[in-house]
Amino acid sequence: LVTTSPLSALSADELAARLTSVREEYDELKARGLKLDLTRGKPGADQLDLSNDLLGLPSTYQDRSGTDVRNYGGLEGLIEMREIFADLLGVDVANVVCGGNSSLTLMHQVLTALLIKGGPDSPRPWSQEPVVRFVCPVPGYDRHFTMLAELGIEMVTVPMNADGPDVAAVRAVVADDPSVKGMWIVPTYANPTGSVCSPEVAAELMAMPTAAPDFRILWDNAYAVHHLTEDEAKSADALSLAEASGHPNRPIMFASTSKITYAGAGVAALAASAENKAWYLQRLGFAAIGPDKVNHLRHVEFFGDADGVRAHMRKHRDLIAPKFAAVEEALSSRLSGLGIAEWTVPTGGYFVNLDVVDGTATRVIELAKEAGIVLTPAGSAFPHGNDPNDRNIRLAPTYPGLDDVRAAMAGVALCVELAALESLTR
Ligand code: PLP
């Protein structure tokens, strides 16, 4: 029954025979009583161990200028930490703010400030508009979508391509409708597709005409330095492109060390035009007297400089690249040529994007669950959890051990085939 030709080319009898045999295989899988989890896009304990020297730092409590980091103040963050992010993000240090442990929190602060106060170039606070909409490239990051839903912002989806969001689709949404106030993008090694936004796409997004005068691109560069190969993608220079096209306030960049040092105790950063930065700091000044500069200083001591971060990321790569290779091996050895699945082979980031036969993603996830393999719920990468084609599955292989990734992915590939056969024989 081994075949590498498309299942759609098999006769009804051949399909029925294959379904019987794959069902037997599935029953054997279930009998193994596995307990595996591919849902969590978080670092493994071995990755966290790489940063354990942080626990003994900082060795002093003064920064370069003699500021006592134990005390209040320094709203924009420690200069040495801002310099590291500026280098990594390819922006001027004057544009960078370093905050607490979560970039997601910075994004939430920016959105709530836009809603309550409006931006520097807003005619009125966004909350006073009859409706506010955001462009959402899909598949995308679930927390971006749930944040918008929580804040009452409507979502308009556009396709995510290999070189970034589909610019023609974005243009069509933003050109005439002033209620479309912004968009998300994960420019480098996107969650979950691994796409890297090309400089051309970035330039178009920064230059395109928008009906809203205060249109914002929330440029979430969470995986800027998270390379899986030696072919290291360089992020487009969003701030310069925006400035050059006359829209300096359009992009607001975010990043953090969540998947560099500790996911729960890293440092987050925001980078934006001088006007946006002053606007953000003014709002922040009502909420905080200063960030956790002790954490900034220990990160500065730990890394030294941006090259220290890059060297550290190569250690992460050595730990997780084999897990991504195991995903690729399991999917291609079972599914290549069958015409029932497509998947990404990312060169960075934390995810593999798997598309199965339309209408079967929910079934694949259900079959996997019954066999003890937990996958992210179907539709998670779409606004309101609604994948219109029921085809998308996000795989997150970093947290489990390598053997578990192998075992889980062999099971997932089997479930993909079983669900496809069920659908083809219906
Ligand atoms: N942005 C993206 C695209 C992510 O995938 C994640 C985590 O999965 C985050 C942001 C969360 O970042 P932080 O830990 O800095 O809040």
CSV table of C-alpha atoms and ligand atoms in Angstrom, one decimal:
chain,number,residue,atom,x,y,z
A,1,LEU,CA,0.0,0.0,0.0
A,2,VAL,CA,3.0,2.3,-0.1
A,3,THR,CA,2.4,5.1,-2.5
A,4,THR,CA,4.0,8.5,-3.2
A,5,SER,CA,1.4,9.4,-5.9
A,6,PRO,CA,-1.5,11.6,-5.0
A,7,LEU,CA,-4.2,9.9,-3.1
A,8,SER,CA,-6.7,11.5,-5.4
A,9,ALA,CA,-5.3,9.3,-8.2
A,10,LEU,CA,-6.3,6.1,-6.4
A,11,SER,CA,-9.4,4.1,-7.3
A,12,ALA,CA,-12.3,3.8,-4.8
A,13,ASP,CA,-11.2,0.2,-4.0
A,14,GLU,CA,-7.6,1.3,-3.5
A,15,LEU,CA,-8.7,4.1,-1.2
A,16,ALA,CA,-10.9,1.8,0.8
A,17,ALA,CA,-8.1,-0.7,1.3
A,18,ARG,CA,-5.7,2.1,2.3
A,19,LEU,CA,-8.2,3.5,4.8
A,20,THR,CA,-8.5,0.1,6.5
A,21,SER,CA,-4.8,-0.3,6.8
A,22,VAL,CA,-4.2,3.3,8.1
A,23,ARG,CA,-7.1,2.8,10.6
A,24,GLU,CA,-5.3,-0.3,11.9
A,25,GLU,CA,-2.1,1.7,12.2
A,26,TYR,CA,-4.0,4.4,14.1
A,27,ASP,CA,-5.5,1.9,16.5
A,28,GLU,CA,-1.9,0.7,17.3
A,29,LEU,CA,-0.9,4.4,17.9
A,30,LYS,CA,-3.8,4.8,20.3
A,31,ALA,CA,-2.9,1.7,22.1
A,32,ARG,CA,0.5,3.1,22.9
A,33,GLY,CA,-1.1,5.6,25.3
A,34,LEU,CA,1.1,8.6,24.4
A,35,LYS,CA,1.0,11.8,26.3
A,36,LEU,CA,2.5,14.5,24.1
A,37,ASP,CA,2.0,18.2,23.6
A,38,LEU,CA,2.9,20.3,20.6
A,39,THR,CA,0.8,23.3,21.5
A,40,ARG,CA,3.2,25.5,23.4
A,41,GLY,CA,5.4,28.0,21.5
A,42,LYS,CA,7.7,28.3,24.4
A,43,PRO,CA,11.4,27.6,25.1
A,44,GLY,CA,12.4,24.2,26.4
A,45,ALA,CA,14.1,24.0,29.9
A,46,ASP,CA,17.5,23.3,28.1
A,47,GLN,CA,17.0,26.7,26.3
A,48,LEU,CA,16.2,28.5,29.6
A,49,ASP,CA,19.3,26.9,31.2
A,50,LEU,CA,21.5,28.8,28.6
A,51,SER,CA,20.6,32.0,30.6
A,52,ASN,CA,21.1,30.8,34.1
A,53,ASP,CA,24.1,33.1,34.7
A,54,LEU,CA,21.5,35.8,34.8
A,55,LEU,CA,20.5,34.5,38.2
A,56,GLY,CA,23.8,35.8,39.7
A,57,LEU,CA,23.6,39.2,38.0
A,58,PRO,CA,23.9,42.1,38.1
A,59,SER,CA,27.3,42.3,39.8
A,60,THR,CA,26.9,46.0,40.4
A,61,TYR,CA,23.9,48.4,40.7
A,62,GLN,CA,25.1,51.3,38.7
A,63,ASP,CA,24.9,51.7,34.9
A,64,ARG,CA,27.6,53.4,32.8
A,65,SER,CA,26.5,56.9,33.8
A,66,GLY,CA,26.4,56.1,37.5
A,67,THR,CA,22.6,55.8,37.8
A,68,ASP,CA,21.6,53.6,40.7
A,69,VAL,CA,19.4,51.0,39.0
A,70,ARG,CA,17.8,50.1,42.3
A,71,ASN,CA,15.9,53.4,42.5
A,72,TYR,CA,13.0,55.0,40.7
A,73,GLY,CA,13.4,56.8,37.4
A,74,GLY,CA,14.7,56.4,33.8
A,75,LEU,CA,11.3,55.9,32.1
A,76,GLU,CA,12.8,55.0,28.7
A,77,GLY,CA,15.0,52.3,30.1
A,78,LEU,CA,18.7,51.8,30.7
A,79,ILE,CA,20.8,53.3,27.8
A,80,GLU,CA,23.0,50.2,27.5
A,81,MET,CA,19.9,48.0,27.1
A,82,ARG,CA,18.4,50.4,24.6
A,83,GLU,CA,21.7,50.3,22.6
A,84,ILE,CA,21.5,46.5,22.4
A,85,PHE,CA,17.9,46.5,21.0
A,86,ALA,CA,18.7,49.4,18.7
A,87,ASP,CA,21.6,47.3,17.1
A,88,LEU,CA,19.4,44.2,16.9
A,89,LEU,CA,16.4,46.0,15.4
A,90,GLY,CA,18.6,48.2,13.1
A,91,VAL,CA,17.2,51.5,14.5
A,92,ASP,CA,18.7,54.5,16.1
A,93,VAL,CA,19.0,54.2,19.9
A,94,ALA,CA,17.1,57.5,20.3
A,95,ASN,CA,14.0,55.8,19.0
A,96,VAL,CA,14.0,52.9,21.5
A,97,VAL,CA,12.3,52.4,24.8
A,98,CYS,CA,12.9,49.4,27.1
A,99,GLY,CA,10.2,48.3,29.5
A,100,GLY,CA,9.1,45.3,31.5
A,101,ASN,CA,9.1,41.6,30.7
A,102,SER,CA,6.4,41.5,27.9
A,103,SER,CA,6.2,43.0,24.5
A,104,LEU,CA,2.6,41.9,24.4
A,105,THR,CA,1.9,44.3,27.3
A,106,LEU,CA,3.6,47.2,25.3
A,107,MET,CA,1.3,46.4,22.3
A,108,HIS,CA,-1.7,46.4,24.6
A,109,GLN,CA,-0.6,49.7,26.2
A,110,VAL,CA,-0.2,51.3,22.7
A,111,LEU,CA,-3.7,50.1,21.6
A,112,THR,CA,-5.5,51.2,24.7
A,113,ALA,CA,-3.7,54.6,24.5
A,114,LEU,CA,-4.8,55.0,20.9
A,115,LEU,CA,-8.4,54.1,21.9
A,116,ILE,CA,-8.5,56.4,24.9
A,117,LYS,CA,-6.4,59.3,23.7
A,118,GLY,CA,-5.7,58.9,20.0
A,119,GLY,CA,-2.2,59.1,18.5
A,120,PRO,CA,-0.3,62.3,17.8
A,121,ASP,CA,-2.0,62.6,14.3
A,122,SER,CA,-5.5,61.3,15.2
A,123,PRO,CA,-8.5,63.5,14.6
A,124,ARG,CA,-10.0,62.1,17.8
A,125,PRO,CA,-9.5,59.1,20.1
A,126,TRP,CA,-10.2,55.9,18.3
A,127,SER,CA,-12.9,54.9,20.8
A,128,GLN,CA,-14.9,57.9,19.5
A,129,GLU,CA,-15.0,56.5,16.0
A,130,PRO,CA,-18.2,54.5,15.2
A,131,VAL,CA,-16.1,51.5,14.4
A,132,VAL,CA,-12.3,50.7,14.4
A,133,ARG,CA,-10.9,48.0,12.1
A,134,PHE,CA,-7.5,46.3,11.8
A,135,VAL,CA,-6.0,44.4,9.0
A,136,CYS,CA,-4.9,41.0,10.1
A,137,PRO,CA,-2.7,38.8,7.9
A,138,VAL,CA,-3.7,35.2,8.3
A,139,PRO,CA,-2.7,32.7,9.5
A,140,GLY,CA,-1.3,34.9,12.3
A,141,TYR,CA,-0.6,35.1,16.0
A,142,ASP,CA,-3.6,34.2,18.1
A,143,ARG,CA,-2.9,36.7,20.9
A,144,HIS,CA,-2.8,39.6,18.4
A,145,PHE,CA,-6.4,38.6,17.4
A,146,THR,CA,-7.7,38.0,20.9
A,147,MET,CA,-6.3,41.4,22.0
A,148,LEU,CA,-8.2,43.2,19.3
A,149,ALA,CA,-11.4,41.2,20.0
A,150,GLU,CA,-11.0,42.1,23.7
A,151,LEU,CA,-10.7,45.8,22.8
A,152,GLY,CA,-13.7,45.8,20.5
A,153,ILE,CA,-11.6,46.3,17.3
A,154,GLU,CA,-13.0,44.5,14.2
A,155,MET,CA,-10.6,42.3,12.1
A,156,VAL,CA,-10.3,42.2,8.4
A,157,THR,CA,-8.2,39.3,7.1
A,158,VAL,CA,-5.7,39.4,4.3
A,159,PRO,CA,-3.5,36.5,3.1
A,160,MET,CA,0.0,36.1,4.5
A,161,ASN,CA,2.5,35.2,1.7
A,162,ALA,CA,6.0,33.9,1.8
A,163,ASP,CA,7.4,37.5,1.5
A,164,GLY,CA,4.9,39.1,3.9
A,165,PRO,CA,1.3,40.3,3.8
A,166,ASP,CA,-0.4,40.3,0.4
A,167,VAL,CA,0.1,44.0,-0.4
A,168,ALA,CA,-2.6,44.3,-3.0
A,169,ALA,CA,-5.2,42.9,-0.5
A,170,VAL,CA,-4.0,45.3,2.2
A,171,ARG,CA,-4.1,48.3,-0.2
A,172,ALA,CA,-7.7,47.4,-1.1
A,173,VAL,CA,-8.7,47.4,2.5
A,174,VAL,CA,-7.0,50.6,3.7
A,175,ALA,CA,-7.4,52.9,0.7
A,176,ASP,CA,-10.9,54.2,1.1
A,177,ASP,CA,-12.1,53.1,4.6
A,178,PRO,CA,-11.0,55.5,7.4
A,179,SER,CA,-12.2,53.1,10.0
A,180,VAL,CA,-9.3,50.8,9.1
A,181,LYS,CA,-6.8,52.2,11.6
A,182,GLY,CA,-4.0,49.8,11.6
A,183,MET,CA,-2.6,46.3,10.9
A,184,TRP,CA,-0.5,43.7,12.6
A,185,ILE,CA,2.6,42.2,11.1
A,186,VAL,CA,5.2,39.8,12.4
A,187,PRO,CA,7.9,40.7,9.9
A,188,THR,CA,10.6,38.2,10.5
A,189,TYR,CA,9.9,34.4,10.8
A,190,ALA,CA,6.2,35.1,11.3
A,191,ASN,CA,4.1,33.2,13.8
A,192,PRO,CA,3.0,30.7,12.5
A,193,THR,CA,4.1,30.7,8.8
A,194,GLY,CA,7.8,31.6,9.2
A,195,SER,CA,7.4,34.2,6.4
A,196,VAL,CA,9.9,37.0,6.2
A,197,CYS,CA,8.6,40.4,5.0
A,198,SER,CA,10.8,41.5,2.1
A,199,PRO,CA,12.1,45.0,1.9
A,200,GLU,CA,9.9,45.6,-1.1
A,201,VAL,CA,6.7,44.6,0.7
A,202,ALA,CA,7.8,46.6,3.8
A,203,ALA,CA,8.4,49.7,1.6
A,204,GLU,CA,4.9,49.3,0.0
A,205,LEU,CA,3.2,48.9,3.4
A,206,MET,CA,4.9,52.0,4.7
A,207,ALA,CA,4.2,54.1,1.6
A,208,MET,CA,0.7,53.0,0.7
A,209,PRO,CA,-2.1,55.6,0.8
A,210,THR,CA,-4.5,55.0,3.8
A,211,ALA,CA,-7.8,56.7,4.3
A,212,ALA,CA,-7.1,57.0,8.1
A,213,PRO,CA,-4.5,59.8,8.7
A,214,ASP,CA,-3.3,58.0,11.9
A,215,PHE,CA,-2.9,54.5,10.4
A,216,ARG,CA,-0.5,52.4,12.5
A,217,ILE,CA,1.4,49.3,11.6
A,218,LEU,CA,2.2,47.3,14.8
A,219,TRP,CA,5.5,45.7,13.7
A,220,ASP,CA,5.9,42.8,16.1
A,221,ASN,CA,9.5,41.7,15.5
A,222,ALA,CA,9.3,39.0,18.2
A,223,TYR,CA,11.6,36.6,16.2
A,224,ALA,CA,14.1,39.1,14.7
A,225,VAL,CA,17.2,37.2,15.8
A,226,HIS,CA,15.7,33.7,16.1
A,227,HIS,CA,17.4,32.1,13.1
A,228,LEU,CA,17.3,28.3,12.6
A,229,THR,CA,19.9,28.2,9.9
A,230,GLU,CA,23.1,30.1,8.9
A,231,ASP,CA,21.0,31.9,6.3
A,232,GLU,CA,20.0,34.7,8.7
A,233,ALA,CA,17.2,36.9,7.5
A,234,LYS,CA,17.6,40.6,8.0
A,235,SER,CA,14.5,42.5,9.0
A,236,ALA,CA,13.3,45.3,6.7
A,237,ASP,CA,14.2,48.8,8.0
A,238,ALA,CA,10.6,49.8,8.8
A,239,LEU,CA,11.3,53.1,10.6
A,240,SER,CA,13.5,54.5,7.8
A,241,LEU,CA,11.2,53.3,5.0
A,242,ALA,CA,8.2,55.0,6.8
A,243,GLU,CA,10.1,58.2,7.3
A,244,ALA,CA,11.3,58.2,3.7
A,245,SER,CA,7.7,57.8,2.4
A,246,GLY,CA,6.4,60.6,4.6
A,247,HIS,CA,4.7,58.5,7.2
A,248,PRO,CA,7.2,58.5,10.1
A,249,ASN,CA,4.5,57.7,12.7
A,250,ARG,CA,3.1,54.7,10.9
A,251,PRO,CA,5.2,51.8,12.3
A,252,ILE,CA,5.6,51.0,16.0
A,253,MET,CA,8.1,48.2,16.5
A,254,PHE,CA,8.1,45.7,19.3
A,255,ALA,CA,10.5,43.0,20.5
A,256,SER,CA,11.6,41.2,23.6
A,257,THR,CA,14.1,38.8,25.0
A,258,SER,CA,11.3,36.4,25.9
A,259,LYS,CA,12.8,33.7,23.7
A,260,ILE,CA,16.3,34.8,24.1
A,261,THR,CA,16.7,34.7,27.9
A,262,TYR,CA,13.7,33.9,30.1
A,263,ALA,CA,10.2,33.9,28.7
A,264,GLY,CA,8.8,35.1,32.0
A,265,ALA,CA,11.6,37.5,33.0
A,266,GLY,CA,13.1,39.1,30.0
A,267,VAL,CA,13.1,42.7,28.7
A,268,ALA,CA,10.7,44.1,26.2
A,269,ALA,CA,11.3,47.0,23.8
A,270,LEU,CA,9.4,49.4,21.6
A,271,ALA,CA,10.9,51.5,18.8
A,272,ALA,CA,9.1,54.3,17.0
A,273,SER,CA,9.5,57.8,15.5
A,274,ALA,CA,10.5,60.7,17.9
A,275,GLU,CA,6.9,61.9,18.0
A,276,ASN,CA,5.4,58.4,18.7
A,277,LYS,CA,8.0,57.8,21.3
A,278,ALA,CA,7.3,61.0,23.1
A,279,TRP,CA,3.6,60.2,22.9
A,280,TYR,CA,4.1,56.8,24.3
A,281,LEU,CA,6.4,58.0,27.2
A,282,GLN,CA,3.9,60.7,28.1
A,283,ARG,CA,1.1,58.1,28.5
A,284,LEU,CA,3.5,55.7,30.3
A,285,GLY,CA,4.5,58.5,32.7
A,286,PHE,CA,1.0,58.2,34.2
A,287,ALA,CA,1.4,54.5,34.8
A,288,ALA,CA,5.0,54.0,36.0
A,289,ILE,CA,7.9,55.9,37.6
A,290,GLY,CA,10.4,53.7,35.8
A,291,PRO,CA,11.0,50.2,34.5
A,292,ASP,CA,12.9,47.3,36.2
A,293,LYS,CA,16.4,48.6,35.5
A,294,VAL,CA,17.9,45.9,37.6
A,295,ASN,CA,16.7,43.4,35.0
A,296,HIS,CA,18.0,45.7,32.2
A,297,LEU,CA,21.4,45.8,33.9
A,298,ARG,CA,21.7,42.1,34.4
A,299,HIS,CA,20.8,41.5,30.7
A,300,VAL,CA,23.4,44.1,29.7
A,301,GLU,CA,26.1,42.4,31.9
A,302,PHE,CA,25.0,38.9,30.6
A,303,PHE,CA,25.3,39.9,26.9
A,304,GLY,CA,27.9,42.7,26.8
A,305,ASP,CA,26.5,43.9,23.5
A,306,ALA,CA,24.3,42.9,20.5
A,307,ASP,CA,26.9,40.4,19.2
A,308,GLY,CA,26.6,38.7,22.6
A,309,VAL,CA,22.9,38.2,21.9
A,310,ARG,CA,23.7,36.9,18.4
A,311,ALA,CA,26.2,34.4,19.8
A,312,HIS,CA,23.6,33.3,22.4
A,313,MET,CA,21.0,32.8,19.7
A,314,ARG,CA,23.3,30.4,17.9
A,315,LYS,CA,23.2,28.2,21.1
A,316,HIS,CA,19.4,28.2,20.9
A,317,ARG,CA,19.6,27.3,17.3
A,318,ASP,CA,21.8,24.3,18.1
A,319,LEU,CA,19.2,23.1,20.6
A,320,ILE,CA,16.0,23.6,18.5
A,321,ALA,CA,17.0,23.1,14.9
A,322,PRO,CA,17.1,19.3,15.3
A,323,LYS,CA,13.5,19.5,16.5
A,324,PHE,CA,12.4,21.4,13.4
A,325,ALA,CA,14.3,18.8,11.3
A,326,ALA,CA,12.4,16.1,13.1
A,327,VAL,CA,9.1,17.7,12.2
A,328,GLU,CA,10.2,18.0,8.5
A,329,GLU,CA,11.4,14.4,8.5
A,330,ALA,CA,8.1,13.0,10.0
A,331,LEU,CA,5.9,15.0,7.6
A,332,SER,CA,7.9,14.4,4.4
A,333,SER,CA,8.5,10.7,5.0
A,334,ARG,CA,4.8,10.0,5.4
A,335,LEU,CA,3.1,12.7,3.4
A,336,SER,CA,5.3,13.8,0.5
A,337,GLY,CA,3.7,13.3,-2.8
A,338,LEU,CA,0.3,12.3,-1.5
A,339,GLY,CA,-1.2,15.7,-2.3
A,340,ILE,CA,-3.0,15.9,1.0
A,341,ALA,CA,-0.8,18.4,3.0
A,342,GLU,CA,1.6,21.3,2.6
A,343,TRP,CA,3.9,22.6,5.3
A,344,THR,CA,6.5,25.2,5.9
A,345,VAL,CA,10.2,24.5,6.5
A,346,PRO,CA,11.0,27.7,8.4
A,347,THR,CA,14.5,29.2,8.6
A,348,GLY,CA,13.7,30.8,11.9
A,349,GLY,CA,11.0,31.4,14.5
A,350,TYR,CA,9.1,29.0,16.6
A,351,PHE,CA,6.5,27.3,14.4
A,352,VAL,CA,5.7,25.0,11.5
A,353,ASN,CA,2.6,25.8,9.6
A,354,LEU,CA,0.7,22.7,8.3
A,355,ASP,CA,-2.2,22.9,5.9
A,356,VAL,CA,-4.2,19.7,5.5
A,357,VAL,CA,-7.1,18.7,3.2
A,358,ASP,CA,-9.8,21.4,3.4
A,359,GLY,CA,-12.4,20.6,6.0
A,360,THR,CA,-10.2,18.1,7.9
A,361,ALA,CA,-8.0,20.2,10.3
A,362,THR,CA,-10.5,19.9,13.2
A,363,ARG,CA,-10.7,16.1,12.5
A,364,VAL,CA,-6.9,15.7,12.5
A,365,ILE,CA,-6.6,17.5,15.8
A,366,GLU,CA,-9.4,15.4,17.3
A,367,LEU,CA,-7.7,12.1,16.0
A,368,ALA,CA,-4.4,13.3,17.5
A,369,LYS,CA,-6.0,14.1,20.8
A,370,GLU,CA,-7.6,10.7,21.0
A,371,ALA,CA,-4.1,9.2,20.5
A,372,GLY,CA,-2.7,11.4,23.3
A,373,ILE,CA,-1.1,14.1,21.1
A,374,VAL,CA,-2.3,17.6,21.9
A,375,LEU,CA,-2.2,20.1,19.1
A,376,THR,CA,-3.2,23.8,19.0
A,377,PRO,CA,-7.0,24.0,18.5
A,378,ALA,CA,-8.1,24.3,14.9
A,379,GLY,CA,-8.6,27.9,13.7
A,380,SER,CA,-6.3,29.4,16.4
A,381,ALA,CA,-4.3,31.3,13.9
A,382,PHE,CA,-7.4,33.2,12.6
A,383,PRO,CA,-9.6,35.9,14.1
A,384,HIS,CA,-12.3,34.5,16.4
A,385,GLY,CA,-10.7,31.1,15.9
A,386,ASN,CA,-12.4,30.8,12.6
A,387,ASP,CA,-10.4,29.1,9.8
A,388,PRO,CA,-12.8,29.4,6.9
A,389,ASN,CA,-11.3,26.4,5.2
A,390,ASP,CA,-10.7,24.3,8.3
A,391,ARG,CA,-7.2,23.4,7.0
A,392,ASN,CA,-4.6,25.2,9.1
A,393,ILE,CA,-2.7,23.6,12.0
A,394,ARG,CA,0.1,25.3,14.0
A,395,LEU,CA,2.9,23.1,15.2
A,396,ALA,CA,5.2,24.2,18.0
A,397,PRO,CA,8.1,21.8,18.4
A,398,THR,CA,10.4,23.7,20.8
A,399,TYR,CA,9.1,22.7,24.2
A,400,PRO,CA,9.0,18.9,24.1
A,401,GLY,CA,12.2,16.8,24.0
A,402,LEU,CA,13.5,15.6,20.6
A,403,ASP,CA,12.3,12.0,21.0
A,404,ASP,CA,8.8,13.3,21.9
A,405,VAL,CA,8.8,15.6,18.9
A,406,ARG,CA,9.6,12.6,16.7
A,407,ALA,CA,6.9,10.4,18.3
A,408,ALA,CA,4.3,13.2,18.2
A,409,MET,CA,5.0,14.1,14.6
A,410,ALA,CA,4.8,10.6,13.3
A,411,GLY,CA,1.4,10.4,15.0
A,412,VAL,CA,0.3,13.7,13.5
A,413,ALA,CA,1.3,12.7,10.0
A,414,LEU,CA,-0.7,9.5,10.4
A,415,CYS,CA,-3.7,11.5,11.6
A,416,VAL,CA,-3.4,13.8,8.6
A,417,GLU,CA,-3.5,10.8,6.3
A,418,LEU,CA,-6.4,9.1,8.1
A,419,ALA,CA,-8.5,12.3,8.0
A,420,ALA,CA,-7.7,12.8,4.3
A,421,LEU,CA,-8.7,9.2,3.6
A,422,GLU,CA,-11.9,9.5,5.6
A,423,SER,CA,-12.8,12.7,3.6
A,424,LEU,CA,-11.9,11.2,0.2
A,425,THR,CA,-14.0,8.0,0.8
A,426,ARG,CA,-17.0,9.9,2.1
B,1,PLP,N1,4.7,38.3,19.5
B,1,PLP,C1,4.7,37.1,18.9
B,1,PLP,C2,4.6,37.1,17.4
B,1,PLP,C3,4.8,35.9,19.6
B,1,PLP,O1,4.8,34.8,19.0
B,1,PLP,C4,4.9,36.0,21.0
B,1,PLP,C5,5.0,34.8,21.8
B,1,PLP,O2,4.6,33.7,21.4
B,1,PLP,C6,4.9,37.3,21.6
B,1,PLP,C7,4.8,38.4,20.9
B,1,PLP,C8,5.0,37.4,23.1
B,1,PLP,O3,6.0,38.3,23.5
B,1,PLP,P1,6.3,38.7,25.0
B,1,PLP,O4,6.7,37.5,25.7
B,1,PLP,O5,7.4,39.7,24.8
B,1,PLP,O6,5.1,39.3,25.5
